[in-house]
Amino acid sequence: MKNPICRLWTILAVAFITFFIVSACDGINILGIELKPSALYSSIIKLDSESDTEISMIEEPDSPTETVITFPQPTDTATKNILFIGDSMLEGLYPRLAAYAENNGHTLNTVIWYSSTSQIWGECDTLSHFIKKYNSDYIFVCLGANELFVKDIKTKRAKYVEHIIAEIGSIPFVWIGPPNWKNDTGINDLLESKLPEGSFFLSNGMHFERSKDGAHPTRASASLWMDSVVRWMPNKALHPIKLEIPTKKNARANSVVILQPKQ
């Protein structure tokens, strides 16, 4: 190597390698001198070790898991401003619910929209209006009886059911399914698929005494229907509330609003 600079770098490289090897020695005795690892070597090894440890601690995040709802859910014992909305089926249902409300300290406001459907409620903000008007913090819905025989209902009505759910928002609710008098074309399946678990009471399959029109349960049968909903709630509802059996058979709601059929 005639180039003095190259020669110098070679000497420095050899010296560094020699120094590093000697620095790494542990427990070697040369001419009575015990060699120990140098601070430089220890710090380099420590940094490398820490780096390895850091890397080893990095883990892939757990894959998201669905929240599993277990029943029964705890019963909310607070008094509620209950809003009950739906079609003409409410005529038989609400007096019995009013008795439960009165007996348990709740307030009940009822809105009956004759001949209404999920589409009629889902095309407007009427529900939002009454939620605000009564400061409702619990809702019962009874809709679907006027949609038992709608063809291709899952396609035609899904967006309206979703609209109603969106209007309800975070308010706890129970949707009471229609009291089928004949097999439906999918309204119950649609509701069951769209509503949160524990928010839909399936009425289809129950026995009802019917009024002269063959569709509406009699007042007495509707009262028993409401009792069935209340018995279902403690073990099956997502948000059960205090509804102890009243001494009265029926009572008056705090208010009853009647909306005429939409033309």
Coordinates of C-alpha atoms in Angstrom, one line a residue, residues 154-259:
K154 CA -87.6 -6.3 2.6
T155 CA -86.6 -4.3 -0.4
K156 CA -89.4 -1.8 -0.2
R157 CA -89.6 -1.1 3.5
A158 CA -86.1 -1.7 5.0
K159 CA -85.0 2.0 4.6
Y160 CA -88.1 3.2 6.5
V161 CA -87.5 0.8 9.4
E162 CA -83.9 2.1 9.5
H163 CA -85.2 5.7 9.5
I164 CA -87.4 5.0 12.5
I165 CA -84.5 3.4 14.3
A166 CA -82.3 6.4 13.5
E167 CA -85.0 8.7 14.9
I168 CA -85.2 6.7 18.1
G169 CA -81.4 6.9 18.4
S170 CA -80.0 6.0 21.7
I171 CA -83.4 5.9 23.5
P172 CA -84.2 2.4 24.8
F173 CA -87.2 0.9 23.0
V174 CA -89.3 -2.2 22.4
W175 CA -91.0 -2.8 19.0
I176 CA -94.1 -5.0 19.3
G177 CA -94.6 -7.0 16.2
P178 CA -98.0 -7.3 14.5
P179 CA -100.6 -9.8 15.7
N180 CA -100.8 -11.9 12.5
W181 CA -104.1 -13.3 11.5
K182 CA -102.6 -14.8 8.4
N183 CA -99.0 -15.6 7.3
D184 CA -97.1 -12.4 6.3
T185 CA -94.9 -11.8 3.4
G186 CA -91.8 -10.9 5.5
I187 CA -92.6 -8.0 7.8
N188 CA -91.6 -9.9 10.9
D189 CA -88.4 -11.2 9.3
L190 CA -87.6 -7.7 8.3
L191 CA -88.1 -6.2 11.7
E192 CA -86.2 -9.0 13.4
S193 CA -83.2 -8.5 11.1
K194 CA -83.1 -4.7 11.5
L195 CA -83.9 -4.3 15.2
P196 CA -81.2 -4.8 17.9
E197 CA -81.4 -8.1 19.8
G198 CA -83.8 -7.7 22.7
S199 CA -85.7 -4.9 21.1
F200 CA -88.3 -6.9 19.1
F201 CA -91.3 -8.7 20.5
L202 CA -92.6 -11.3 18.1
S203 CA -96.4 -11.4 18.3
N204 CA -96.9 -13.8 15.4
G205 CA -97.9 -17.2 16.6
M206 CA -99.8 -16.0 19.7
H207 CA -103.5 -16.8 20.1
F208 CA -105.9 -13.8 20.0
E209 CA -109.6 -13.3 20.3
R210 CA -110.5 -11.1 17.4
S211 CA -113.0 -8.3 16.9
K212 CA -115.5 -8.4 14.1
D213 CA -113.0 -7.2 11.5
G214 CA -111.0 -10.4 12.1
A215 CA -107.8 -8.5 12.5
H216 CA -107.8 -6.4 15.7
P217 CA -107.6 -8.3 19.0
T218 CA -110.5 -7.6 21.3
R219 CA -109.8 -5.2 24.2
A220 CA -109.5 -8.1 26.6
S221 CA -107.2 -10.0 24.3
A222 CA -105.1 -6.9 23.6
S223 CA -104.7 -6.4 27.4
L224 CA -103.4 -10.0 27.7
W225 CA -101.1 -9.2 24.7
M226 CA -99.6 -6.3 26.6
D227 CA -99.2 -8.5 29.6
S228 CA -97.2 -10.9 27.5
V229 CA -94.8 -8.2 26.4
V230 CA -94.3 -7.1 30.0
R231 CA -93.6 -10.7 31.1
W232 CA -91.1 -11.1 28.2
M233 CA -89.1 -8.0 29.1
P234 CA -87.2 -8.9 32.3
N235 CA -85.5 -11.9 30.7
K236 CA -85.4 -11.0 27.0
A237 CA -85.5 -7.2 26.6
L238 CA -82.3 -5.3 26.0
H239 CA -83.5 -2.5 28.2
P240 CA -86.1 -3.8 30.7
I241 CA -87.7 -1.3 33.0
K242 CA -89.7 -1.5 36.2
L243 CA -93.2 -2.7 35.2
E244 CA -94.8 -4.4 38.2
I245 CA -98.3 -5.9 37.8
P246 CA -100.9 -3.1 38.4
T247 CA -104.0 -3.6 40.5
K248 CA -106.1 -1.8 37.8
K249 CA -106.9 -3.6 34.6
N250 CA -106.7 -0.4 32.5
A251 CA -105.9 3.3 33.0
R252 CA -105.7 6.5 31.1
A253 CA -102.6 7.7 29.4
N254 CA -101.3 11.1 30.2
S255 CA -102.1 12.1 26.6
V256 CA -103.5 10.4 23.5
V257 CA -102.9 12.0 20.1
I258 CA -104.9 10.8 17.2
L259 CA -103.5 11.2 13.7

